[in-house]
Amino acid sequence: MIPEKIEVFDNSGKKIRLIFTGKSGGEGAIYAIEKEKDSCAKIFFKTGISEELHEKIRTMVKYPPGGGLTKPADEISSSSIAWPSSPLYLPDNGKRRFVGYSMPKIDAGMFRESHMYYDLGDRLKMLGGSFSWQYLMTAAYNISFVVSKIHEIGHCVGDFSPRNILIARTAAVSFIDCDSFQVYNPETGRIFYTKVGTGELLPPELMGKNFRQEEITRHNSDLFALGIMIFRLLMNGAHPYQAAGKDVWDLPTIEQKTLRGIYPYVPQKGKDIRPPRYASAYGVVPPCIRDLFLECFVKGHGDPLKRPSADDWCRCLAEEIKKLKRCGTNPNHWYGGHLKECPWCELSRRGGKDLFPCTKTKIKAGENRQIAHSVSGPAQIKSCLIQCDPRHFSFRTDSCTTVKGKIEVEISGCKDGILSVGRDAEWITDIRKTGESGNKKTFEFVIEPSQIPNKKEGIRNRANILLRAASETKKFP
């Protein structure tokens, strides 16, 4: 029986009141923390608690990944890793008994399991065609960035499951169930190994292994799984080793094809092996990304050391995101800079299904794509000018008049500073980038008085534009 309320204390001795959220899994239950909207807690079932688990959580708290990824959510972004922030205890005969840990809270209303974004049917049902190739590329970058920071400190994801990697409609990402990660303690040299694995994401050298009985490091396994995640995001959900044709009829599962190393996107001499019909045309993928796929799934199939690192993926994806082109016919059609014409329009002309149809479903106002960092270094917000047309204005309480605004931002500190823009009031809507020249970027927004809550004559309403470059956030009234 899971208790509805628990009173525990954290590592500093502070008392914390927990309220059961109704969510639980095989290892424990998730609790809300009273009076803390940005944090929650995981309380383990007694049967799963051990001194090894306690020590692992303590190590995770002491050695978190960098990049600001484990901080609580703020106004315009979400934490990228639900990483333990403190072990939690219950009093036990004058001592303390380890029961779980606190962590940043992930916005369940905004994030969905990653497979719902590379599955075409799920994605169209959620967002129509508005989650474009641009967003898919950005999500792939963000996943790579998070993995690079996890690896940087010596940890590994281990169980690289699409259910544990979440994506938001802004292309921001979050990793959950982090207590299953492989964790490294640099002070003692101890490694806490991952005890589970997801079959379709395992490399050939780890298939059939018993992770509960064998201590197996998962770094190279992470790189293989990362490549698969990126491939599925960019190839309409197809797994890189999923193939069709007479010569694979005796290999019905993806795991069997992976073991055999059947990658149908390279020439198969004299064999009837081809990609599945639903896969996107391979030529849609920019050449540098295809090169990394080749290193991961062909060269890296037999030699794990040849697989691209997470940093390799970050550099390549960031460069290709900057080169993306937008279709003049359908605003949801974004495509690689190496192509002369829109491949999605061409697919529709040939009778294929439009993967990014021009629908009324849109990304929510004020939510822009988020890239964790610029590859060339952290950016800084140098100046911001906000203008409205008209410059000064007032509304009656029943007014439906809208006011348009313009934001001009200059970034310094690096050549290609990447910026995210948000707001702290629902009545500022439709924030969108309209121009870019060097380090100067231009955005437009709309003020909708009909969205102002509890309007009263003579009352002033105040809001801020929120700008973030790297780890810096600034508010502009």
Short mmCIF file of C-alpha atoms in Angstrom, two decimals:
data_model
loop_
_atom_site.label_atom_id
_atom_site.label_comp_id
_atom_site.label_asym_id
_atom_site.label_seq_id
_atom_site.Cartn_x
_atom_site.Cartn_y
_atom_site.Cartn_z
CA MET A 1 0.00 0.00 0.00
CA ILE A 2 1.49 3.33 -1.08
CA PRO A 3 1.01 6.02 1.61
CA GLU A 4 -0.74 9.21 0.49
CA LYS A 5 1.47 11.51 2.58
CA ILE A 6 4.99 11.11 3.99
CA GLU A 7 7.22 13.40 6.01
CA VAL A 8 10.91 12.89 5.25
CA PHE A 9 14.06 14.95 5.57
CA ASP A 10 16.84 15.72 3.11
CA ASN A 11 20.62 15.53 3.42
CA SER A 12 20.76 18.81 5.38
CA GLY A 13 18.11 17.67 7.87
CA LYS A 14 15.34 19.85 6.44
CA LYS A 15 11.85 18.37 6.81
CA ILE A 16 9.95 17.79 3.58
CA ARG A 17 6.29 16.88 3.25
CA LEU A 18 5.42 14.61 0.33
CA ILE A 19 2.03 14.02 -1.34
CA PHE A 20 1.51 10.97 -3.57
CA THR A 21 0.85 11.92 -7.21
CA GLY A 22 -0.84 8.65 -8.15
CA LYS A 23 2.13 7.67 -10.31
CA SER A 24 4.23 4.61 -9.52
CA GLY A 25 6.38 2.02 -11.27
CA GLY A 26 8.21 -1.18 -10.55
CA GLU A 27 10.79 0.47 -8.27
CA GLY A 28 8.89 3.17 -6.43
CA ALA A 29 6.34 5.98 -6.36
CA ILE A 30 6.47 9.66 -7.37
CA TYR A 31 5.53 12.32 -4.84
CA ALA A 32 4.91 16.05 -5.06
CA ILE A 33 6.82 18.18 -2.57
CA GLU A 34 4.60 20.50 -0.56
CA LYS A 35 5.18 24.19 -1.39
CA GLU A 36 7.81 23.38 -4.04
CA LYS A 37 6.39 23.56 -7.56
CA ASP A 38 9.70 22.91 -9.35
CA SER A 39 10.71 19.71 -7.53
CA CYS A 40 9.31 16.26 -6.81
CA ALA A 41 10.52 13.07 -5.15
CA LYS A 42 10.90 9.36 -5.87
CA ILE A 43 10.35 7.03 -2.92
CA PHE A 44 11.58 3.48 -3.48
CA PHE A 45 9.69 0.39 -2.42
CA LYS A 46 11.43 -1.31 0.53
CA THR A 47 12.35 -4.40 -1.49
CA GLY A 48 14.53 -2.35 -3.86
CA ILE A 49 16.49 -0.33 -1.30
CA SER A 50 20.11 -1.28 -0.66
CA GLU A 51 23.27 0.37 0.58
CA GLU A 52 24.59 0.25 -2.99
CA LEU A 53 21.57 2.25 -4.22
CA HIS A 54 22.02 4.74 -1.38
CA GLU A 55 25.67 5.22 -2.27
CA LYS A 56 24.81 5.57 -5.96
CA ILE A 57 22.28 8.37 -5.28
CA ARG A 58 24.77 10.14 -3.03
CA THR A 59 27.36 9.95 -5.82
CA MET A 60 24.87 11.35 -8.34
CA VAL A 61 24.06 14.27 -6.05
CA LYS A 62 27.75 15.03 -5.59
CA TYR A 63 28.72 14.66 -9.27
CA PRO A 64 25.90 15.95 -11.53
CA PRO A 65 26.39 16.63 -15.26
CA GLY A 66 27.28 20.20 -16.18
CA GLY A 67 25.73 22.63 -18.62
CA GLY A 68 23.00 23.75 -16.23
CA LEU A 69 20.99 20.66 -17.17
CA THR A 70 20.04 19.61 -13.64
CA LYS A 71 18.66 22.94 -12.41
CA PRO A 72 14.91 23.31 -11.66
CA ALA A 73 12.69 24.57 -14.48
CA ASP A 74 12.41 28.33 -15.01
CA GLU A 75 10.05 30.54 -16.99
CA ILE A 76 11.17 29.53 -20.47
CA SER A 77 12.78 26.14 -20.24
CA SER A 78 12.61 22.82 -18.47
CA SER A 79 15.31 20.87 -16.72
CA SER A 80 16.96 18.55 -19.19
CA ILE A 81 17.74 15.80 -16.69
CA ALA A 82 15.60 14.67 -13.73
CA TRP A 83 18.81 14.24 -11.73
CA PRO A 84 18.78 13.56 -7.97
CA SER A 85 19.23 16.77 -5.96
CA SER A 86 19.27 15.21 -2.47
CA PRO A 87 18.83 11.78 -0.89
CA LEU A 88 15.74 11.54 1.33
CA TYR A 89 15.47 9.79 4.69
CA LEU A 90 13.01 8.64 7.34
CA PRO A 91 13.89 8.61 11.05
CA ASP A 92 14.57 5.10 12.36
CA ASN A 93 15.39 4.55 16.06
CA GLY A 94 17.51 7.64 16.33
CA LYS A 95 19.18 7.04 12.96
CA ARG A 96 18.15 7.83 9.42
CA ARG A 97 16.96 5.34 6.84
CA PHE A 98 17.41 6.02 3.12
CA VAL A 99 14.08 5.93 1.22
CA GLY A 100 14.51 7.92 -2.01
CA TYR A 101 15.57 11.23 -3.49
CA SER A 102 14.32 14.64 -4.64
CA MET A 103 14.75 15.85 -8.22
CA PRO A 104 13.65 18.59 -10.64
CA LYS A 105 10.04 18.25 -11.73
CA ILE A 106 9.37 17.67 -15.44
CA ASP A 107 6.32 19.37 -16.97
CA ALA A 108 4.15 16.35 -17.80
CA GLY A 109 1.77 18.53 -19.79
CA MET A 110 4.53 19.65 -22.13
CA PHE A 111 6.72 16.55 -22.56
CA ARG A 112 5.93 13.26 -24.26
CA GLU A 113 7.95 10.08 -24.75
CA SER A 114 10.34 10.53 -27.67
CA HIS A 115 8.85 7.75 -29.80
CA MET A 116 5.67 9.86 -30.13
CA TYR A 117 7.68 12.40 -32.14
CA TYR A 118 9.34 10.02 -34.60
CA ASP A 119 6.14 8.01 -35.01
CA LEU A 120 4.34 9.89 -37.80
CA GLY A 121 0.80 9.03 -36.69
CA ASP A 122 1.39 10.10 -33.08
CA ARG A 123 3.19 13.28 -34.09
CA LEU A 124 0.50 14.41 -36.53
CA LYS A 125 -2.20 13.66 -33.98
CA MET A 126 -0.43 15.77 -31.34
CA LEU A 127 0.87 18.70 -33.39
CA GLY A 128 -0.24 18.36 -36.99
CA GLY A 129 2.57 19.34 -39.32
CA SER A 130 3.99 22.08 -37.11
CA PHE A 131 6.68 19.87 -35.53
CA SER A 132 8.78 20.22 -38.63
CA TRP A 133 12.11 18.83 -39.81
CA GLN A 134 13.65 21.87 -38.11
CA TYR A 135 12.21 20.78 -34.77
CA LEU A 136 13.26 17.15 -35.32
CA MET A 137 16.82 18.26 -36.07
CA THR A 138 16.82 20.46 -32.97
CA ALA A 139 15.51 17.64 -30.77
CA ALA A 140 18.30 15.41 -32.12
CA TYR A 141 20.84 18.11 -31.24
CA ASN A 142 19.42 18.56 -27.74
CA ILE A 143 19.55 14.82 -27.02
CA SER A 144 23.16 14.74 -28.23
CA PHE A 145 24.06 17.71 -26.04
CA VAL A 146 22.60 16.11 -22.92
CA VAL A 147 24.45 12.85 -23.62
CA SER A 148 27.71 14.76 -24.17
CA LYS A 149 27.39 16.37 -20.72
CA ILE A 150 26.58 13.02 -19.10
CA HIS A 151 29.67 11.47 -20.72
CA GLU A 152 31.83 14.47 -19.90
CA ILE A 153 31.71 13.70 -16.18
CA GLY A 154 32.16 9.95 -16.68
CA HIS A 155 28.54 8.76 -16.41
CA CYS A 156 26.52 6.84 -19.05
CA VAL A 157 22.82 6.66 -19.85
CA GLY A 158 22.96 2.86 -20.00
CA ASP A 159 19.32 2.02 -20.68
CA PHE A 160 18.84 4.31 -23.65
CA SER A 161 15.07 3.86 -23.87
CA PRO A 162 12.74 6.12 -25.93
CA ARG A 163 10.39 6.01 -22.94
CA ASN A 164 13.03 7.58 -20.69
CA ILE A 165 13.90 10.35 -23.14
CA LEU A 166 11.15 12.95 -23.38
CA ILE A 167 10.64 15.65 -25.99
CA ALA A 168 8.53 18.81 -25.71
CA ARG A 169 6.65 20.58 -28.48
CA THR A 170 9.47 23.17 -28.35
CA ALA A 171 12.09 20.45 -29.13
CA ALA A 172 13.47 20.78 -25.58
CA VAL A 173 14.31 17.37 -24.10
CA SER A 174 14.32 15.74 -20.68
CA PHE A 175 15.85 12.49 -19.46
CA ILE A 176 14.02 10.65 -16.67
CA ASP A 177 14.59 7.51 -14.55
CA CYS A 178 18.17 8.66 -14.07
CA ASP A 179 18.75 6.33 -11.12
CA SER A 180 19.19 3.55 -13.71
CA PHE A 181 22.16 5.37 -15.29
CA GLN A 182 25.70 4.06 -15.10
CA VAL A 183 27.34 6.35 -12.53
CA TYR A 184 31.04 6.96 -11.95
CA ASN A 185 32.54 8.25 -8.71
CA PRO A 186 35.80 10.05 -9.68
CA GLU A 187 36.91 10.20 -6.05
CA THR A 188 36.84 6.44 -5.41
CA GLY A 189 36.86 5.12 -8.98
CA ARG A 190 33.75 3.07 -8.27
CA ILE A 191 31.28 2.43 -11.11
CA PHE A 192 27.59 1.75 -10.46
CA TYR A 193 26.56 -0.27 -13.51
CA THR A 194 23.24 -0.19 -15.37
CA LYS A 195 21.29 -3.37 -14.78
CA VAL A 196 18.85 -3.12 -17.72
CA GLY A 197 18.82 -2.57 -21.50
CA THR A 198 16.37 -2.01 -24.36
CA GLY A 199 16.82 -4.67 -27.08
CA GLU A 200 16.33 -2.54 -30.22
CA LEU A 201 18.87 0.01 -28.99
CA LEU A 202 21.61 -2.39 -27.91
CA PRO A 203 24.75 -2.79 -30.04
CA PRO A 204 25.58 -6.28 -31.37
CA GLU A 205 28.34 -6.87 -28.81
CA LEU A 206 25.88 -6.54 -25.89
CA MET A 207 22.94 -8.53 -27.25
CA GLY A 208 22.24 -11.57 -25.10
CA LYS A 209 24.19 -10.22 -22.14
CA ASN A 210 22.80 -10.52 -18.61
CA PHE A 211 23.24 -7.03 -17.17
CA ARG A 212 22.14 -8.07 -13.70
CA GLN A 213 24.93 -10.61 -13.44
CA GLU A 214 27.68 -8.98 -15.53
CA GLU A 215 29.35 -5.62 -14.92
CA ILE A 216 29.50 -4.08 -18.37
CA THR A 217 30.43 -0.48 -19.11
CA ARG A 218 27.94 1.24 -21.41
CA HIS A 219 29.79 4.16 -23.01
CA ASN A 220 30.07 2.62 -26.48
CA SER A 221 26.55 1.27 -26.12
CA ASP A 222 25.35 4.84 -25.49
CA LEU A 223 26.96 6.01 -28.73
CA PHE A 224 25.25 3.25 -30.71
CA ALA A 225 21.86 4.01 -29.13
CA LEU A 226 22.31 7.76 -29.66
CA GLY A 227 22.88 7.15 -33.37
CA ILE A 228 19.69 5.07 -33.51
CA MET A 229 17.66 7.81 -31.78
CA ILE A 230 18.90 10.44 -34.21
CA PHE A 231 18.30 8.14 -37.17
CA ARG A 232 14.71 7.47 -36.12
CA LEU A 233 13.99 11.18 -35.62
CA LEU A 234 15.27 12.06 -39.10
CA MET A 235 14.10 8.97 -41.00
CA ASN A 236 10.39 8.96 -40.16
CA GLY A 237 10.76 6.45 -37.33
CA ALA A 238 12.69 3.81 -39.27
CA HIS A 239 15.31 1.84 -37.32
CA PRO A 240 18.69 1.87 -39.13
CA TYR A 241 18.74 -1.95 -39.38
CA GLN A 242 15.08 -2.33 -40.34
CA ALA A 243 15.10 -3.75 -43.87
CA ALA A 244 12.82 -5.34 -46.44
CA GLY A 245 13.47 -7.85 -49.25
CA LYS A 246 13.77 -11.58 -49.84
CA ASP A 247 17.26 -11.82 -48.35
CA VAL A 248 16.05 -10.75 -44.89
CA TRP A 249 12.90 -12.88 -44.71
CA ASP A 250 14.75 -15.26 -42.38
CA LEU A 251 15.50 -12.33 -40.00
CA PRO A 252 12.09 -11.17 -38.77
CA THR A 253 13.26 -9.04 -35.80
CA ILE A 254 15.29 -5.86 -35.65
CA GLU A 255 17.65 -7.50 -33.14
CA GLN A 256 18.47 -10.28 -35.64
CA LYS A 257 19.14 -7.77 -38.42
CA THR A 258 21.30 -5.71 -36.05
CA LEU A 259 23.40 -8.74 -35.15
CA ARG A 260 23.92 -9.46 -38.86
CA GLY A 261 24.83 -5.80 -39.53
CA ILE A 262 22.29 -5.32 -42.32
CA TYR A 263 22.26 -1.58 -43.00
CA PRO A 264 20.07 -1.19 -46.12
CA TYR A 265 21.24 2.35 -46.95
CA VAL A 266 24.54 1.18 -48.45
CA PRO A 267 24.83 -0.97 -51.61
CA GLN A 268 24.00 -4.65 -51.02
CA LYS A 269 25.74 -6.42 -53.92
CA GLY A 270 23.55 -9.07 -55.50
CA LYS A 271 21.08 -9.06 -52.61
CA ASP A 272 17.42 -8.14 -52.41
CA ILE A 273 17.71 -5.87 -49.37
CA ARG A 274 16.20 -2.39 -49.22
CA PRO A 275 14.91 0.16 -46.67
CA PRO A 276 11.30 -0.13 -45.46
CA ARG A 277 8.74 1.80 -47.50
CA TYR A 278 7.86 4.22 -44.71
CA ALA A 279 11.46 5.42 -44.27
CA SER A 280 12.25 8.87 -45.61
CA ALA A 281 14.45 9.10 -48.69
CA TYR A 282 18.06 8.80 -47.48
CA GLY A 283 19.09 11.76 -49.64
CA VAL A 284 16.98 14.07 -47.46
CA VAL A 285 19.58 13.65 -44.72
CA PRO A 286 22.54 16.07 -45.11
CA PRO A 287 25.82 14.41 -46.22
CA CYS A 288 27.72 15.06 -42.96
CA ILE A 289 24.98 13.35 -40.95
CA ARG A 290 24.96 10.41 -43.39
CA ASP A 291 28.71 10.12 -42.87
CA LEU A 292 28.17 9.80 -39.12
CA PHE A 293 25.45 7.19 -39.70
CA LEU A 294 27.97 5.22 -41.76
CA GLU A 295 30.55 5.44 -38.98
CA CYS A 296 28.01 4.35 -36.38
CA PHE A 297 26.16 1.53 -38.17
CA VAL A 298 28.68 0.17 -40.69
CA LYS A 299 32.19 0.89 -39.46
CA GLY A 300 31.07 0.97 -35.83
CA HIS A 301 29.07 -2.24 -36.09
CA GLY A 302 32.12 -4.41 -35.61
CA ASP A 303 34.40 -1.81 -33.99
CA PRO A 304 32.71 0.15 -31.17
CA LEU A 305 35.61 2.63 -31.03
CA LYS A 306 34.70 3.96 -34.49
CA ARG A 307 31.25 5.18 -33.42
CA PRO A 308 30.77 8.98 -33.38
CA SER A 309 30.83 10.67 -30.00
CA ALA A 310 27.98 12.79 -28.70
CA ASP A 311 30.16 15.86 -29.36
CA ASP A 312 30.58 14.75 -32.99
CA TRP A 313 26.79 14.67 -33.34
CA CYS A 314 26.44 18.09 -31.68
CA ARG A 315 28.89 19.75 -34.05
CA CYS A 316 27.39 18.22 -37.18
CA LEU A 317 23.74 18.81 -36.24
CA ALA A 318 24.37 22.42 -35.15
CA GLU A 319 26.01 23.19 -38.49
CA GLU A 320 23.18 21.61 -40.48
CA ILE A 321 20.48 23.38 -38.44
CA LYS A 322 22.02 26.71 -39.47
CA LYS A 323 21.85 25.68 -43.14
CA LEU A 324 18.18 24.63 -43.15
CA LYS A 325 15.90 26.12 -45.79
CA ARG A 326 12.20 26.91 -45.53
CA CYS A 327 9.76 26.05 -48.30
CA GLY A 328 7.94 28.94 -49.95
CA THR A 329 4.78 26.87 -50.45
CA ASN A 330 4.29 25.21 -47.06
CA PRO A 331 5.73 27.00 -43.98
CA ASN A 332 5.99 23.65 -42.16
CA HIS A 333 8.39 22.33 -44.80
CA TRP A 334 12.01 22.74 -43.68
CA TYR A 335 14.79 20.85 -45.43
CA GLY A 336 18.56 20.50 -45.65
CA GLY A 337 20.73 23.19 -47.16
CA HIS A 338 22.29 20.63 -49.52
CA LEU A 339 18.98 20.31 -51.43
CA LYS A 340 17.83 22.65 -54.20
CA GLU A 341 14.11 21.92 -53.92
CA CYS A 342 11.71 20.98 -51.12
CA PRO A 343 11.70 17.15 -50.78
CA TRP A 344 8.41 17.15 -48.86
CA CYS A 345 6.57 18.94 -51.68
CA GLU A 346 8.12 16.50 -54.15
CA LEU A 347 6.94 13.58 -52.00
CA SER A 348 3.38 14.96 -52.06
CA ARG A 349 3.50 15.51 -55.83
CA ARG A 350 4.40 11.83 -56.30
CA GLY A 351 1.39 10.79 -54.24
CA GLY A 352 3.20 10.19 -50.97
CA LYS A 353 1.97 11.29 -47.54
CA ASP A 354 2.97 14.79 -46.50
CA LEU A 355 5.00 14.34 -43.32
CA PHE A 356 4.58 18.01 -42.33
CA PRO A 357 1.19 19.15 -43.66
CA CYS A 358 0.15 22.77 -43.41
CA THR A 359 -2.46 22.42 -40.65
CA LYS A 360 -4.02 24.73 -38.10
CA THR A 361 -2.29 22.94 -35.22
CA LYS A 362 0.63 25.11 -34.12
CA ILE A 363 3.37 25.15 -31.56
CA LYS A 364 1.97 27.14 -28.61
CA ALA A 365 2.57 30.86 -28.63
CA GLY A 366 5.77 31.96 -26.96
CA GLU A 367 7.43 28.55 -27.15
CA ASN A 368 10.46 28.67 -29.38
CA ARG A 369 12.99 26.00 -30.29
CA GLN A 370 15.59 25.60 -27.58
CA ILE A 371 19.19 24.61 -28.21
CA ALA A 372 21.16 24.18 -25.04
CA HIS A 373 24.39 25.90 -26.16
CA SER A 374 26.10 27.28 -29.20
CA VAL A 375 28.83 24.99 -30.51
CA SER A 376 31.26 27.91 -30.79
CA GLY A 377 30.86 28.90 -27.14
CA PRO A 378 28.43 30.47 -24.69
CA ALA A 379 26.58 33.55 -25.93
CA GLN A 380 25.72 36.71 -23.99
CA ILE A 381 22.82 39.10 -24.47
CA LYS A 382 24.44 42.43 -25.31
CA SER A 383 21.39 44.62 -25.94
CA CYS A 384 17.63 44.37 -26.39
CA LEU A 385 15.23 46.93 -27.89
CA ILE A 386 11.47 46.31 -27.59
CA GLN A 387 9.10 48.44 -29.65
CA CYS A 388 5.28 48.43 -29.88
CA ASP A 389 2.93 49.84 -32.49
CA PRO A 390 1.31 52.03 -31.17
CA ARG A 391 4.07 53.08 -28.78
CA HIS A 392 1.66 53.93 -25.92
CA PHE A 393 -1.75 52.31 -25.65
CA SER A 394 -4.64 51.51 -23.30
CA PHE A 395 -7.58 49.11 -23.51
CA ARG A 396 -11.14 49.05 -22.36
CA THR A 397 -12.00 45.91 -20.39
CA ASP A 398 -14.08 44.59 -23.31
CA SER A 399 -11.46 45.46 -25.94
CA CYS A 400 -10.43 42.92 -28.57
CA THR A 401 -7.85 45.20 -30.20
CA THR A 402 -4.39 43.69 -30.65
CA VAL A 403 -1.02 45.42 -30.54
CA LYS A 404 2.02 44.25 -32.47
CA GLY A 405 5.52 44.46 -31.06
CA LYS A 406 9.07 44.01 -32.25
CA ILE A 407 12.16 42.74 -30.41
CA GLU A 408 15.66 43.49 -31.63
CA VAL A 409 18.40 41.54 -29.84
CA GLU A 410 22.16 41.70 -30.21
CA ILE A 411 24.28 38.81 -28.92
CA SER A 412 27.98 38.98 -28.17
CA GLY A 413 30.50 36.41 -27.00
CA CYS A 414 30.44 34.12 -30.01
CA LYS A 415 29.74 34.21 -33.69
CA ASP A 416 26.70 31.97 -33.66
CA GLY A 417 24.96 32.65 -30.35
CA ILE A 418 21.72 30.66 -30.11
CA LEU A 419 18.84 32.42 -28.36
CA SER A 420 15.51 31.32 -26.92
CA VAL A 421 12.73 33.83 -26.38
CA GLY A 422 9.70 33.58 -24.09
CA ARG A 423 7.33 35.64 -21.97
CA ASP A 424 5.83 35.53 -18.49
CA ALA A 425 2.26 36.48 -19.42
CA GLU A 426 -0.24 34.52 -21.51
CA TRP A 427 -1.49 37.69 -23.21
CA ILE A 428 1.81 38.10 -25.06
CA THR A 429 1.42 35.69 -27.97
CA ASP A 430 2.89 34.62 -31.31
CA ILE A 431 6.56 35.24 -30.55
CA ARG A 432 8.42 34.36 -33.72
CA LYS A 433 11.79 35.11 -35.31
CA THR A 434 11.49 37.33 -38.39
CA GLY A 435 15.07 38.18 -39.24
CA GLU A 436 18.75 37.58 -38.54
CA SER A 437 21.89 39.43 -39.54
CA GLY A 438 25.17 38.45 -37.94
CA ASN A 439 24.75 38.65 -34.17
CA LYS A 440 21.49 40.63 -34.45
CA LYS A 441 18.17 38.81 -34.36
CA THR A 442 14.66 40.20 -34.80
CA PHE A 443 11.44 38.81 -33.33
CA GLU A 444 7.79 39.89 -33.47
CA PHE A 445 5.05 39.38 -30.92
CA VAL A 446 1.36 40.22 -30.43
CA ILE A 447 -0.41 41.54 -27.33
CA GLU A 448 -3.92 40.08 -26.98
CA PRO A 449 -5.98 42.05 -24.38
CA SER A 450 -8.70 39.40 -24.52
CA GLN A 451 -6.24 37.01 -22.78
CA ILE A 452 -5.60 39.32 -19.77
CA PRO A 453 -7.22 37.73 -16.69
CA ASN A 454 -9.35 39.73 -14.22
CA LYS A 455 -9.25 42.95 -16.23
CA LYS A 456 -10.24 46.13 -14.39
CA GLU A 457 -10.50 49.73 -15.60
CA GLY A 458 -7.46 51.80 -14.63
CA ILE A 459 -5.35 48.80 -13.62
CA ARG A 460 -1.95 48.46 -15.28
CA ASN A 461 -0.77 45.06 -16.44
CA ARG A 462 2.94 44.33 -16.59
CA ALA A 463 4.81 41.58 -18.42
CA ASN A 464 8.36 40.73 -19.38
CA ILE A 465 10.04 39.38 -22.47
CA LEU A 466 12.43 36.64 -21.35
CA LEU A 467 15.64 36.12 -23.29
CA ARG A 468 18.12 33.28 -22.76
CA ALA A 469 21.54 32.84 -24.31
CA ALA A 470 23.46 29.83 -22.95
CA SER A 471 22.94 29.86 -19.17
CA GLU A 472 22.10 33.59 -18.99
CA THR A 473 18.45 34.68 -18.65
CA LYS A 474 17.35 38.31 -18.71
CA LYS A 475 13.93 39.94 -18.28
CA PHE A 476 12.93 42.99 -20.33
CA PRO A 477 9.70 44.84 -19.38
#
